[in-house]
Amino acid sequence: MTTANALTESMSGLTATRFRDTALVRAVRLARDESPFHRWFYGDHAVDVDSVVDQRSFALHIPVARKADYLRYQKLHPGTVRDDVRQLHLTSGTSGVGREVHPRTAHDLAALGTGGAYQYFWAGLAAGEKIMLTIPYSQTMAGPYFQASALAAGLVPTNAFTGSTAERIDMLQRFGCAGMSITPSYLHRMTAEAKRLGIEPKRSGSALRAIFLSGEPYGIEWAESMQEFWSATVHEGWGATQTLGVVMATKTGAIEEHGRGVLHGIGHRCLIEVLNPDGVAVAPGERGEIVVTTLRTRGLPSIRFGMGDSIRLLRDGFFPEFEAGSIGRIDDMIKIRGMNIWPSAVDAAVLRVPVLDYRAIVHTADNGSESVDLQLEIDAAADVDPNLMADIAETIKRTVGISMSISVLPTGTLDEQHFKSRRWTDRRAVR
């Protein structure tokens, strides 16, 4: 395993604590002094910023800010940004709450790809090697971020933003890419297309060694099947527009000994807290909401920003550890017929060859009962087991606890998802 930053990764516990506390105090005071949003937010909550002297007082005196707060401020004060802003990023809107604007200064842009460079170094990629980027370049931060992260690591980005899936597979082979950055949804579709084309990376001398997933949860068996087919290690990095890119990443892979691997927090870039619904830090082994504080962002810092994402904490500290592959929205859970349904559990049951993708519609039936219709897109070229639908239905009933009706959509019906996939729609008369 390669060391990305020998200085920070070798810090003693006391040195790391002092580093973190100093960075926290500086970040909070810079936010108060430079950020129009934070001056408004802290004034609205009567926050005494000068009372923050370490992480304990930080957690005690600084309230959690949320997307709704950013959106409310930007509605009240449209266009209010610092004079030294050099770029604007929009969030993707996959939360369904709204798309806030994140202004970036030259200082922010200079550090844009740092977190991604860490995950590439930790995965063993070397300067000069090629990496395929499948996330579209747009007004969201994802495209510019992945480009910057490749350049920060000295990698050569192959920009596969356009063209068909078959063309991207051809580029992956033709350019000899050692890495590929992709969402689980699109990797699943890309794998099905490679099999349809008769491509076998293990036998073709593929240069691919590392697949970097982001944006969605995924199952262990599915990830193992991806590693087996592509003959490459599956890695994961987590970050967001609010964190200015990746702030946690795997070092040895997302799957370890047939179990979930470890996401390592990059402690000198971002403080990551994991809090329960009461705002109290969870204990190791428990799940909670990710709350982030960027330590160097200037345009619009995230200071105790509640991400709305849930994660399992494994170990706290300057380089905290989290469970890979299971990050999901805390509001993803849907209560149907009194049962708590997590979409990731349905993903694990449905997303298998030859299913390319699916959509779920929750609605109220004519008799007033709640029903779920699953619409599957099947690979037209695959040899479909006649028992596939029944097997999926039985697996869902066994693992999720309710029955769902299943139908098949014509191949090509569902759009390819390059950002986070939104598969569920709730159309119930009463929720």
Coordinates of C-alpha atoms in Angstrom, one line a residue, residues 14-415:
L14 CA -1.0 14.0 20.3
T15 CA 0.4 15.8 17.2
A16 CA -2.7 14.9 15.2
T17 CA -5.1 16.2 17.9
R18 CA -3.2 19.5 18.1
F19 CA -3.2 19.8 14.3
R20 CA -7.0 19.1 14.1
D21 CA -7.9 21.5 16.9
T22 CA -5.8 24.3 15.4
A23 CA -7.3 23.7 12.0
L24 CA -10.9 23.6 13.4
V25 CA -10.5 26.9 15.3
R26 CA -9.0 28.6 12.2
A27 CA -11.8 27.2 9.9
V28 CA -14.6 28.4 12.1
R29 CA -13.2 31.9 12.5
L30 CA -12.4 32.2 8.8
A31 CA -16.0 31.2 8.1
R32 CA -17.3 33.9 10.4
D33 CA -15.0 36.5 9.0
E34 CA -15.1 35.7 5.2
S35 CA -18.3 33.7 4.5
P36 CA -21.6 35.7 4.0
F37 CA -23.6 32.6 4.7
H38 CA -21.8 31.8 8.0
R39 CA -22.1 35.4 9.2
W40 CA -25.9 35.1 8.6
F41 CA -26.2 31.6 10.0
Y42 CA -24.1 32.2 13.1
G43 CA -26.0 35.5 13.8
D44 CA -29.3 33.7 13.3
H45 CA -28.2 31.1 16.0
A46 CA -26.4 33.5 18.3
V47 CA -23.2 31.5 18.0
D48 CA -20.1 32.7 20.0
V49 CA -17.4 31.6 17.6
D50 CA -14.6 32.8 20.0
S51 CA -15.7 30.1 22.5
V52 CA -14.4 27.4 20.1
V53 CA -10.9 26.4 21.2
D54 CA -10.8 22.6 20.4
Q55 CA -13.0 19.8 19.0
R56 CA -15.0 19.5 22.2
S57 CA -16.0 23.1 22.4
F58 CA -16.6 23.1 18.6
A59 CA -19.2 20.3 18.9
L60 CA -20.7 22.1 21.9
H61 CA -21.1 25.6 20.4
I62 CA -21.4 25.1 16.6
P63 CA -24.9 24.0 15.3
V64 CA -25.3 21.6 12.5
A65 CA -26.1 23.3 9.2
R66 CA -28.1 21.6 6.5
K67 CA -28.9 21.9 2.8
A68 CA -32.2 23.7 3.7
D69 CA -30.1 26.4 5.5
Y70 CA -27.9 27.0 2.4
L71 CA -31.0 27.1 0.2
R72 CA -32.8 29.5 2.4
Y73 CA -29.9 31.8 2.6
Q74 CA -29.4 31.7 -1.2
K75 CA -33.0 32.5 -1.8
L76 CA -32.9 35.4 0.6
H77 CA -29.6 36.7 -0.7
P78 CA -29.3 35.6 -4.4
G79 CA -25.9 36.2 -5.9
T80 CA -24.2 37.1 -2.6
V81 CA -20.6 35.6 -2.9
R82 CA -17.1 36.7 -2.1
D83 CA -15.3 39.0 -4.4
D84 CA -12.5 36.5 -5.1
V85 CA -14.8 33.7 -6.3
R86 CA -13.5 32.1 -9.5
Q87 CA -16.0 29.3 -10.2
L88 CA -19.5 28.2 -9.2
H89 CA -20.6 24.7 -8.7
L90 CA -24.2 23.3 -8.4
T91 CA -25.1 20.2 -6.4
S92 CA -26.6 17.4 -8.4
G93 CA -30.1 17.6 -6.9
T94 CA -30.3 13.8 -6.3
S95 CA -31.5 14.5 -2.7
G96 CA -34.7 16.0 -4.2
V97 CA -34.5 19.0 -1.8
G98 CA -32.9 21.5 -4.2
R99 CA -29.6 22.5 -5.8
E100 CA -27.5 24.9 -3.8
V101 CA -24.7 26.9 -5.3
H102 CA -21.1 26.5 -4.0
P103 CA -18.7 29.3 -5.0
R104 CA -15.0 28.4 -5.3
T105 CA -12.0 30.7 -4.9
A106 CA -8.6 30.2 -6.6
H107 CA -7.5 28.7 -3.2
D108 CA -10.3 26.1 -3.4
L109 CA -9.6 25.2 -7.0
A110 CA -5.9 24.7 -6.4
A111 CA -6.8 21.9 -3.9
L112 CA -9.8 20.5 -5.8
G113 CA -8.2 17.1 -6.8
T114 CA -6.3 16.4 -3.6
G115 CA -8.6 13.9 -2.1
G116 CA -8.9 11.9 -5.3
A117 CA -5.1 11.8 -5.6
Y118 CA -5.0 10.1 -2.2
Q119 CA -7.3 7.4 -3.2
Y120 CA -5.4 6.8 -6.4
F121 CA -2.0 6.7 -4.6
W122 CA -3.5 4.3 -2.0
A123 CA -4.7 2.0 -4.7
G124 CA -1.2 1.8 -6.2
L125 CA -1.6 3.8 -9.4
A126 CA 1.5 5.6 -10.5
A127 CA 2.1 8.9 -12.3
G128 CA 1.8 8.6 -16.0
E129 CA -0.7 5.8 -15.9
K130 CA -4.1 6.3 -17.5
I131 CA -7.5 6.5 -15.9
M132 CA -10.9 6.4 -17.5
L133 CA -13.4 9.0 -16.3
T134 CA -17.1 8.2 -17.0
I135 CA -18.7 11.0 -14.9
P136 CA -20.0 13.8 -17.2
Y137 CA -18.3 17.2 -17.1
S138 CA -21.0 19.7 -16.2
Q139 CA -22.0 22.5 -13.9
T140 CA -21.9 20.1 -11.0
M141 CA -18.6 19.6 -9.2
A142 CA -18.2 15.9 -10.1
G143 CA -16.8 16.3 -13.6
P144 CA -14.3 19.0 -12.9
Y145 CA -13.3 17.3 -9.6
F146 CA -12.5 13.9 -11.2
Q147 CA -10.4 15.7 -13.9
A148 CA -8.5 17.6 -11.3
S149 CA -8.0 14.5 -9.1
A150 CA -6.4 12.7 -12.0
L151 CA -4.1 15.6 -12.7
A152 CA -3.2 16.0 -9.0
A153 CA -2.1 12.4 -9.0
G154 CA -0.1 12.8 -12.2
L155 CA -2.4 10.4 -14.0
V156 CA -3.5 10.8 -17.7
P157 CA -7.3 11.2 -17.8
T158 CA -9.2 9.5 -20.6
N159 CA -12.4 11.4 -20.8
A160 CA -15.2 9.0 -21.7
F161 CA -18.0 11.5 -21.2
T162 CA -19.7 10.9 -24.6
G163 CA -20.3 7.9 -26.9
S164 CA -21.9 4.6 -26.3
T165 CA -21.0 2.1 -23.6
A166 CA -19.4 -0.1 -26.3
E167 CA -17.2 2.8 -27.3
R168 CA -16.2 3.4 -23.7
I169 CA -15.2 -0.3 -23.3
D170 CA -13.1 0.1 -26.5
M171 CA -11.4 3.2 -25.1
L172 CA -10.7 1.4 -21.9
Q173 CA -8.8 -1.3 -23.8
R174 CA -7.3 0.8 -26.6
F175 CA -5.7 3.3 -24.2
G176 CA -4.6 0.7 -21.7
C177 CA -6.3 2.4 -18.7
A178 CA -5.0 1.2 -15.3
G179 CA -7.9 2.8 -13.4
M180 CA -11.6 3.6 -14.0
S181 CA -13.8 6.0 -12.1
I182 CA -17.5 5.0 -12.3
T183 CA -20.8 4.7 -10.3
P184 CA -21.9 1.2 -9.4
S185 CA -25.0 1.6 -11.6
Y186 CA -23.0 2.3 -14.7
L187 CA -20.4 -0.3 -13.9
H188 CA -23.2 -2.9 -13.8
R189 CA -24.5 -1.8 -17.2
M190 CA -20.9 -1.6 -18.6
T191 CA -20.2 -5.2 -17.5
A192 CA -23.3 -6.5 -19.1
E193 CA -22.3 -4.8 -22.4
A194 CA -18.8 -6.2 -22.2
K195 CA -20.2 -9.7 -21.8
R196 CA -22.6 -9.1 -24.7
L197 CA -19.6 -8.2 -26.8
G198 CA -17.7 -11.3 -25.8
I199 CA -15.0 -9.3 -24.0
E200 CA -13.1 -11.2 -21.3
P201 CA -10.7 -8.8 -19.6
K202 CA -8.9 -11.6 -17.7
R203 CA -7.9 -13.2 -21.0
S204 CA -7.3 -10.1 -23.1
G205 CA -4.4 -8.8 -21.1
S206 CA -6.4 -5.8 -19.8
A207 CA -4.2 -3.2 -18.0
L208 CA -7.1 -2.3 -15.7
R209 CA -6.1 -2.8 -12.0
A210 CA -8.4 -0.5 -10.0
I211 CA -12.0 0.4 -10.3
F212 CA -13.1 3.4 -8.2
L213 CA -16.7 3.5 -7.2
S214 CA -18.6 6.4 -5.8
G215 CA -22.2 7.7 -5.3
E216 CA -24.2 4.6 -4.4
P217 CA -24.2 1.6 -2.0
Y218 CA -23.5 -1.8 -3.4
G219 CA -23.5 -5.4 -2.2
I220 CA -20.5 -7.6 -1.4
E221 CA -21.4 -10.4 -3.8
W222 CA -21.9 -7.9 -6.6
A223 CA -18.6 -6.2 -5.9
E224 CA -16.8 -9.6 -5.9
S225 CA -18.3 -10.4 -9.2
M226 CA -17.1 -7.1 -10.6
Q227 CA -13.6 -7.9 -9.4
E228 CA -13.7 -11.3 -10.9
F229 CA -14.9 -10.2 -14.3
W230 CA -12.6 -7.2 -14.7
S231 CA -9.7 -8.8 -12.9
A232 CA -9.3 -5.5 -11.0
T233 CA -9.6 -4.4 -7.4
V234 CA -12.8 -2.5 -6.5
H235 CA -12.0 0.6 -4.5
E236 CA -14.4 3.3 -3.2
G237 CA -14.1 7.0 -2.4
W238 CA -16.7 9.2 -0.8
G239 CA -17.0 12.9 -1.1
A240 CA -19.5 15.6 -2.2
T241 CA -19.7 19.1 -3.5
Q242 CA -19.9 20.3 0.1
T243 CA -16.6 18.6 1.0
L244 CA -14.7 19.8 -2.1
G245 CA -14.2 16.2 -3.3
V246 CA -13.1 12.9 -1.7
V247 CA -12.5 13.0 2.1
M248 CA -12.5 9.2 2.7
A249 CA -11.3 6.4 0.5
T250 CA -10.2 2.7 0.7
K251 CA -6.6 1.8 0.9
T252 CA -6.6 -2.0 0.2
G253 CA -10.0 -2.3 -1.5
A254 CA -13.7 -2.1 -0.9
I255 CA -13.9 -5.9 -0.3
E256 CA -11.7 -7.7 2.2
E257 CA -11.9 -11.4 2.9
H258 CA -15.5 -11.6 1.5
G259 CA -16.6 -8.8 3.8
R260 CA -16.8 -5.0 3.5
G261 CA -13.5 -3.1 3.4
V262 CA -12.6 0.1 5.2
L263 CA -12.9 3.7 4.2
H264 CA -10.2 5.8 5.7
G265 CA -11.0 9.5 6.5
I266 CA -8.5 12.0 5.3
G267 CA -8.3 13.8 8.6
H268 CA -6.2 16.8 7.7
R269 CA -8.6 17.8 4.9
C270 CA -11.9 17.3 6.7
L271 CA -13.3 16.5 10.1
I272 CA -15.9 13.8 9.8
E273 CA -18.4 13.3 12.7
V274 CA -21.0 10.5 12.8
L275 CA -24.0 11.6 14.8
N276 CA -27.2 10.0 15.9
P277 CA -30.6 11.7 15.4
D278 CA -30.1 13.5 18.7
G279 CA -26.9 15.0 17.5
V280 CA -24.7 12.8 19.7
A281 CA -21.6 11.1 18.4
V282 CA -22.2 7.4 17.8
A283 CA -19.9 4.7 19.2
P284 CA -17.7 2.5 17.0
G285 CA -19.9 -0.1 15.3
E286 CA -22.9 2.1 15.1
R287 CA -24.5 3.9 12.2
G288 CA -25.2 7.6 12.0
E289 CA -25.3 10.7 9.8
I290 CA -22.1 12.0 8.3
V291 CA -21.5 15.6 9.4
V292 CA -18.5 17.3 7.7
T293 CA -16.3 20.2 8.4
T294 CA -13.9 21.2 5.6
L295 CA -10.6 22.6 7.1
R296 CA -9.3 24.6 4.2
T297 CA -12.3 25.6 2.0
R298 CA -12.7 29.4 1.6
G299 CA -15.5 30.1 -1.0
L300 CA -18.3 28.4 1.0
P301 CA -16.9 26.3 3.8
S302 CA -18.8 23.4 5.2
I303 CA -18.8 23.8 9.0
R304 CA -20.7 21.0 10.7
F305 CA -22.7 20.3 7.5
G306 CA -25.2 17.5 7.9
M307 CA -24.9 15.5 4.7
G308 CA -28.0 13.4 5.0
D309 CA -25.9 10.4 4.3
S310 CA -25.7 7.4 6.7
I311 CA -22.5 5.5 7.5
R312 CA -21.2 2.9 9.9
L313 CA -18.3 4.1 12.1
L314 CA -15.6 1.6 12.7
R315 CA -12.9 3.6 14.5
D316 CA -12.8 7.3 15.5
G317 CA -9.7 9.5 15.4
F318 CA -7.6 11.7 13.2
F319 CA -7.8 9.1 10.4
P320 CA -11.2 7.6 11.2
E321 CA -12.4 4.4 9.6
F322 CA -15.8 3.6 8.2
E323 CA -17.5 0.7 6.5
A324 CA -17.2 0.6 2.7
G325 CA -20.0 0.0 0.3
S326 CA -22.9 0.8 2.5
I327 CA -23.2 4.6 2.5
G328 CA -26.8 5.6 1.9
R329 CA -29.2 8.5 2.4
I330 CA -30.7 8.6 5.9
D331 CA -34.0 9.5 4.3
D332 CA -33.9 6.6 1.7
M333 CA -35.8 4.3 4.0
I334 CA -39.4 3.9 2.9
K335 CA -42.2 2.6 5.1
I336 CA -44.5 0.3 3.1
R337 CA -47.2 -1.7 4.8
G338 CA -45.6 -0.9 8.1
M339 CA -42.2 -2.3 7.0
N340 CA -39.0 -0.3 6.8
I341 CA -37.7 -0.8 3.3
W342 CA -34.2 0.2 2.3
P343 CA -33.6 0.5 -1.5
S344 CA -30.1 -0.9 -1.1
A345 CA -31.6 -4.2 0.0
V346 CA -33.7 -4.3 -3.2
D347 CA -30.6 -3.4 -5.2
A348 CA -28.8 -6.4 -3.9
A349 CA -31.7 -8.7 -4.8
V350 CA -32.4 -7.3 -8.3
L351 CA -29.1 -6.1 -9.8
R352 CA -27.7 -9.3 -11.2
V353 CA -27.0 -10.5 -14.7
P354 CA -29.0 -10.1 -17.0
V355 CA -30.8 -7.2 -15.2
L356 CA -29.3 -3.9 -16.4
D357 CA -31.3 -1.6 -14.1
Y358 CA -34.7 -1.1 -12.5
R359 CA -37.3 1.4 -11.4
A360 CA -39.6 1.0 -8.4
I361 CA -42.9 2.8 -8.2
V362 CA -44.8 2.8 -4.8
H363 CA -48.5 3.5 -5.2
T364 CA -51.9 3.0 -3.7
A365 CA -53.9 0.2 -5.3
D366 CA -57.6 0.4 -6.1
N367 CA -58.4 -1.4 -2.8
G368 CA -56.4 1.1 -0.8
S369 CA -53.5 -1.1 -0.1
E370 CA -49.8 -0.1 -0.7
S371 CA -48.1 -1.8 -3.6
V372 CA -44.7 -1.7 -5.3
D373 CA -44.2 -2.2 -9.0
L374 CA -40.6 -3.2 -10.0
Q375 CA -39.8 -2.5 -13.7
L376 CA -36.7 -4.3 -14.8
E377 CA -34.7 -3.7 -17.9
I378 CA -33.2 -6.9 -19.2
D379 CA -30.2 -7.4 -21.4
A380 CA -31.8 -8.4 -24.7
A381 CA -28.7 -10.4 -25.8
A382 CA -28.6 -12.5 -22.5
D383 CA -29.7 -16.0 -22.1
V384 CA -32.5 -15.4 -19.6
D385 CA -33.3 -18.2 -17.1
P386 CA -37.1 -18.7 -17.3
N387 CA -37.2 -18.7 -13.5
L388 CA -35.4 -15.4 -13.1
M389 CA -38.4 -13.3 -12.3
A390 CA -39.8 -15.8 -9.8
D391 CA -36.3 -16.1 -8.2
I392 CA -36.0 -12.3 -7.8
A393 CA -39.5 -12.0 -6.4
E394 CA -38.8 -14.8 -3.9
T395 CA -35.5 -13.2 -2.8
I396 CA -37.2 -9.8 -2.3
K397 CA -39.9 -11.4 -0.2
R398 CA -37.4 -13.3 1.9
T399 CA -34.9 -10.4 2.5
V400 CA -37.2 -7.3 2.4
G401 CA -40.3 -8.8 3.9
I402 CA -43.0 -7.8 1.4
S403 CA -44.0 -8.9 -2.0
M404 CA -43.5 -6.7 -5.1
S405 CA -44.9 -7.1 -8.6
I406 CA -42.3 -7.4 -11.3
S407 CA -42.5 -6.5 -15.0
V408 CA -40.0 -6.3 -17.8
L409 CA -39.2 -3.2 -19.8
P410 CA -37.9 -3.2 -23.4
T411 CA -34.1 -3.0 -23.6
G412 CA -33.0 0.7 -23.9
T413 CA -36.0 2.0 -22.0
L414 CA -34.1 3.3 -19.0
D415 CA -31.4 6.0 -19.4

